[in-house]
mmCIF file of C-alpha atoms in Angstrom:
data_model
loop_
_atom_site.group_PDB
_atom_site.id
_atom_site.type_symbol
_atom_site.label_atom_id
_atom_site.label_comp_id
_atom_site.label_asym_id
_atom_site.label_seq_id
_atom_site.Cartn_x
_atom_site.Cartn_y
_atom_site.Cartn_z
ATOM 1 C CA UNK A 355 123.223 137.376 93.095
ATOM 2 C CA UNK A 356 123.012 134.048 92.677
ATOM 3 C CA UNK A 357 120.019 131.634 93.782
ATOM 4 C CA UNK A 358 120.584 129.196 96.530
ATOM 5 C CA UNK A 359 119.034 125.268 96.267
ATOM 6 C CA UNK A 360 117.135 123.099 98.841
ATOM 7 C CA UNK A 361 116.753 119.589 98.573
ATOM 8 C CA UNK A 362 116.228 117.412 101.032
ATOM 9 C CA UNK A 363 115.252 113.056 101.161
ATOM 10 C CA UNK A 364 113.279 111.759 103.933
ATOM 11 C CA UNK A 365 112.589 108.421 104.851
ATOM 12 C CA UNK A 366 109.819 107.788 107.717
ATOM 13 C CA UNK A 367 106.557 106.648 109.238
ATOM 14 C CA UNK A 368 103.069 108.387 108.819
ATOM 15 C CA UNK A 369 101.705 109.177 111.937
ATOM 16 C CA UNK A 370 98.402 109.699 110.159
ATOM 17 C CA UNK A 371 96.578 108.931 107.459
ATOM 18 C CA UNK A 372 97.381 111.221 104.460
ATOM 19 C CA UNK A 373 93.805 113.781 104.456
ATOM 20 C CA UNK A 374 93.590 115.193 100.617
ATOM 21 C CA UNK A 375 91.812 118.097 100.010
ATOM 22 C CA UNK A 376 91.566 120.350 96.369
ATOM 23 C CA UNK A 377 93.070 123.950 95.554
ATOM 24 C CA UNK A 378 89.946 126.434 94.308
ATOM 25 C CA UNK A 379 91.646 125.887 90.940
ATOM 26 C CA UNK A 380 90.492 121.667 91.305
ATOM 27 C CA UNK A 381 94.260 120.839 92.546
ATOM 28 C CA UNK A 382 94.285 117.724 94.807
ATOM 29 C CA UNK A 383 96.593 118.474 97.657
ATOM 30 C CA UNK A 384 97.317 115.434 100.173
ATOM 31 C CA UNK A 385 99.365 116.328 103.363
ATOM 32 C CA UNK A 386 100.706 114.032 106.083
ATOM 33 C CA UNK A 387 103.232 114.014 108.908
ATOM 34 C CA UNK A 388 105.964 111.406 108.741
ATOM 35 C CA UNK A 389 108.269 110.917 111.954
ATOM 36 C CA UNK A 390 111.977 110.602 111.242
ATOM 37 C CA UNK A 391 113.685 108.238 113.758
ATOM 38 C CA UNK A 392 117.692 108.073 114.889
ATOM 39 C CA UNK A 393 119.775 107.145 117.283
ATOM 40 C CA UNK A 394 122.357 108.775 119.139
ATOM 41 C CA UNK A 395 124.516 108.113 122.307
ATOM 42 C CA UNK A 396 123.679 109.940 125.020
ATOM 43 C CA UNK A 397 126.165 112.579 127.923
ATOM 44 C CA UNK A 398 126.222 108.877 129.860
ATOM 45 C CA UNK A 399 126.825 106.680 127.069
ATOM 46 C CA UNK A 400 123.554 104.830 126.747
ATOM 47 C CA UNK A 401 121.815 105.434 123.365
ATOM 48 C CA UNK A 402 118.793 108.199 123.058
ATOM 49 C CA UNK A 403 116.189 107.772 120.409
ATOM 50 C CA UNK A 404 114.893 111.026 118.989
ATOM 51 C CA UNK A 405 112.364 111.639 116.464
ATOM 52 C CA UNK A 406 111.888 114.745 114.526
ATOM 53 C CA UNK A 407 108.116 115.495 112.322
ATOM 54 C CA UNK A 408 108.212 116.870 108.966
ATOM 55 C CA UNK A 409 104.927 117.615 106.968
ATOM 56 C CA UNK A 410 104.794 116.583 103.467
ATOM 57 C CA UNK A 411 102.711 118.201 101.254
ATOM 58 C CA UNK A 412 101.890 116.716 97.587
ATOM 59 C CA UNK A 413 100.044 118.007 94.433
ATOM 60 C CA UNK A 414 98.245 116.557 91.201
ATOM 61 C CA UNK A 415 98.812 113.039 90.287
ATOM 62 C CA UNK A 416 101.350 112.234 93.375
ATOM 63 C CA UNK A 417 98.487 114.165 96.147
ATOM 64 C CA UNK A 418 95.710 111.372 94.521
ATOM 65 C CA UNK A 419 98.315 108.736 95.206
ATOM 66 C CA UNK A 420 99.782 109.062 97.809
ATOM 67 C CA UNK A 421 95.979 109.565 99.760
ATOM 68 C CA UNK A 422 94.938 106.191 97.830
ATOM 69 C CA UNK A 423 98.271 104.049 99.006
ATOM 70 C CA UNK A 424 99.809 105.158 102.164
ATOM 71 C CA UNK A 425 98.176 105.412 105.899
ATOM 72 C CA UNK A 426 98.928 105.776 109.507
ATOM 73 C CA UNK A 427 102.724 103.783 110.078
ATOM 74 C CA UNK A 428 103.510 103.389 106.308
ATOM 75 C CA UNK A 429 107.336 103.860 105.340
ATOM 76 C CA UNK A 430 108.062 106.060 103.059
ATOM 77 C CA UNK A 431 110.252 108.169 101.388
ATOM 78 C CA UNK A 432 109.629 111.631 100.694
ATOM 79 C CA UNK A 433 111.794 114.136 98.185
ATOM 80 C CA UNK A 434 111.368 117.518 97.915
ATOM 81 C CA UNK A 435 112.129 121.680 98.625
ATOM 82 C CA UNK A 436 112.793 121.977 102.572
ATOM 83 C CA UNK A 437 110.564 125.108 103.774
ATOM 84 C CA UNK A 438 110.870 125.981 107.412
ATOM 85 C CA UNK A 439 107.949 128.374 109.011
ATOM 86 C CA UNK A 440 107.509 129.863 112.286
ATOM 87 C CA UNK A 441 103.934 130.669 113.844
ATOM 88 C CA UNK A 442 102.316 131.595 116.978
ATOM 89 C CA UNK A 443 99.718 129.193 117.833
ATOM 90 C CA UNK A 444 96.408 129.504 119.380
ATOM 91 C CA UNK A 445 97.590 129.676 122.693
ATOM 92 C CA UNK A 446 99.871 132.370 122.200
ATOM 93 C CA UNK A 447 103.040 130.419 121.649
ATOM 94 C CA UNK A 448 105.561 130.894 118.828
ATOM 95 C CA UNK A 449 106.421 127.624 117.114
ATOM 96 C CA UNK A 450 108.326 126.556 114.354
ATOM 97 C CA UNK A 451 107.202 124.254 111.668
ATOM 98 C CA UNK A 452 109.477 122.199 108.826
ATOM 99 C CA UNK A 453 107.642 121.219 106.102
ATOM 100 C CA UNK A 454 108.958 119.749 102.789
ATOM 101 C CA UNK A 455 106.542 120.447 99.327
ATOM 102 C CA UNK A 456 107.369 117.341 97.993
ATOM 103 C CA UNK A 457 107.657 115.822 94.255
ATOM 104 C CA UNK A 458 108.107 112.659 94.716
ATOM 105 C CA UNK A 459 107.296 109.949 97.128
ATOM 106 C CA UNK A 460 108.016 106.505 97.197
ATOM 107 C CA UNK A 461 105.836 103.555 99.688
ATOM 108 C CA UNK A 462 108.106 101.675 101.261
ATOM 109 C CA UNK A 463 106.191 99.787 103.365
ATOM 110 C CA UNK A 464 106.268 96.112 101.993
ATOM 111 C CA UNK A 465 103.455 94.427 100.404
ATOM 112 C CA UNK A 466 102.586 91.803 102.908
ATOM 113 C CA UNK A 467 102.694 94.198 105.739
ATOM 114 C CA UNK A 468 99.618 96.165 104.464
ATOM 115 C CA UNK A 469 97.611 93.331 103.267
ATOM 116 C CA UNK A 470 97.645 92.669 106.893
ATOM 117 C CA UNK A 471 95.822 95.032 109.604
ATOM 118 C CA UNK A 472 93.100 95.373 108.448
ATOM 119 C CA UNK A 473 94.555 97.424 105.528
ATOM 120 C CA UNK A 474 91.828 97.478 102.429
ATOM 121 C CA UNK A 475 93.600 97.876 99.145
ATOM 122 C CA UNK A 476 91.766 99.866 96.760
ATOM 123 C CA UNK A 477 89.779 98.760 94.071
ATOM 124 C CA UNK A 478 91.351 100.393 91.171
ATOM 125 C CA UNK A 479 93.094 98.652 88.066
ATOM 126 C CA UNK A 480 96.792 97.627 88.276
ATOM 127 C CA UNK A 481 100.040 99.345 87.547
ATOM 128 C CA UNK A 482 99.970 101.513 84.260
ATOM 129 C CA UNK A 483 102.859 102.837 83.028
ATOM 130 C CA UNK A 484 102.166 106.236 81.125
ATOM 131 C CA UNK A 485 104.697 107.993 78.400
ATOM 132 C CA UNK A 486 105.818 110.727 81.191
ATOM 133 C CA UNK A 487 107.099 108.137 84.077
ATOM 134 C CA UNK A 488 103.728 108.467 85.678
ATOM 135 C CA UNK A 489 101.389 105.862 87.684
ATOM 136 C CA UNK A 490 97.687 105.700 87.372
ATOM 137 C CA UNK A 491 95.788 102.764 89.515
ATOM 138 C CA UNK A 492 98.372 102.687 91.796
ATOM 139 C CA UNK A 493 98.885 98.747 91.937
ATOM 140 C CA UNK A 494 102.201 97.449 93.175
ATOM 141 C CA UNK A 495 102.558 95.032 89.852
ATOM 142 C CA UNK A 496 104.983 96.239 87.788
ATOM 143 C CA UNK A 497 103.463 95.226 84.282
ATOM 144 C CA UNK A 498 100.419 96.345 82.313
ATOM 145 C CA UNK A 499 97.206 95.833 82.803
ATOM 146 C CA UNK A 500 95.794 92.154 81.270
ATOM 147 C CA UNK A 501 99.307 91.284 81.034
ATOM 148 C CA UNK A 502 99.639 87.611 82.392
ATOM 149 C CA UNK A 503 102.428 87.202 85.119
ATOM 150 C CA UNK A 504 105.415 85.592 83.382
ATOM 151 C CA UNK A 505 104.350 87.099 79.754
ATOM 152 C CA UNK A 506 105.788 89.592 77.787
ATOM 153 C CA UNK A 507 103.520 92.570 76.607
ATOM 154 C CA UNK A 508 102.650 92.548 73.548
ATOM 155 C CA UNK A 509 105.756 93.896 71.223
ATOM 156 C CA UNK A 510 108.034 94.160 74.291
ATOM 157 C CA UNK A 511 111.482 91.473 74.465
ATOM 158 C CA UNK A 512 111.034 89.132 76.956
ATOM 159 C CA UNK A 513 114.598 89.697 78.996
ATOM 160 C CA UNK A 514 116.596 86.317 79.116
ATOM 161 C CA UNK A 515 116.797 84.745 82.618
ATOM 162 C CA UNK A 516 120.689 85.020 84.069
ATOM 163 C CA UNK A 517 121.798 82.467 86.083
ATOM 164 C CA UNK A 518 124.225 83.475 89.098
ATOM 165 C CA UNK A 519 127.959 82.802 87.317
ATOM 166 C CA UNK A 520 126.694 85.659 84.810
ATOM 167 C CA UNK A 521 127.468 88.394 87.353
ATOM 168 C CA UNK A 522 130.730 88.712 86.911
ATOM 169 C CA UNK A 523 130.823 92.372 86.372
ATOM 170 C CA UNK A 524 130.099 93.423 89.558
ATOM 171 C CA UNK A 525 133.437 94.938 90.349
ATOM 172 C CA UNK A 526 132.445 97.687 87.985
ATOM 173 C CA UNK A 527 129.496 98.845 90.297
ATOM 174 C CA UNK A 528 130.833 102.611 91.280
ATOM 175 C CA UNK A 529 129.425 102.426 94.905
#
């Protein structure tokens, strides 16, 4: 018999801020509830808005992350295993719950827009990039700490600047 796969990408809005909390093993585990918005047309031909909840669950490095960067109304995207529970709550009812144990997520709520409201940025280092892909600090500038904007790292090519007439290739793109 062979195994089946589940994959699934979502891209939404927190509803809450991210609460992290660690495994009895020391495991940081961050969850949060994103809401999924679309748009359909209704029986009478007007459009509906609907909006599904999925809760994402994180681990190690991505859990601290994600808890440090993201709160209540940030985009982002969310990858991950689909897992789809049913319960009965406290009040006697039987629900259903779809939850997604995620391994990656990406912000993708725009710089600017959480500088303002009153949104504190934390005050670790910079961006860091490690040997496995990973971030630590998780800054939003993409070069290494002490790095000077406009500077190469030390032993790293600066790339040459391309001006607009050197895009020719673009009919290549396969999308």
């Amino acid at each position: 018999m062979s195994r089946g796969f589940s994959r699934v990408v979502l891209v939404g809005n927190l509803g809450r801020d991210p609460e992290m909390r660690y495994s009895q093993n020391g495991t940081p585990i961050t969850n949060f509830s994103i809401a999924v918005n679309r748009r359909r047309r209704g029986p009478d031909g007007n459009y509906v808005d609907e909006t599904d909840w999925y809760r994402i669950t994180l681990f190690r490095n991505q859990a601290e992350t994600s808890a440090e960067w993201l709160k209540k109304g940030s985009k982002v995207l969310g990858e991950g295993q689909l897992q789809i529970r049913t319960y009965t709550g406290q009040d006697g009812i039987e629900r259903t719950s779809v939850d997604v144990n995620a391994d990656n997520f990406v912000n993708l709520t725009a710089r600017d827009e959480m500088a303002g409201g009153g949104y504190q940025q934390p005050q670790s280092g910079g961006y860091q990039q490690q040997s496995g892909g990973g971030r630590q600090g998780g800054g939003y500038d993409n070069q290494p700490q002490g790095a000077e904007r406009g500077q190469a790292p030390q032993g790293e090519r600066q790339k040459p600047e391309r001006d607009a007439d050197d895009f020719d290739d673009l009919d290549d793109v396969p999308f």
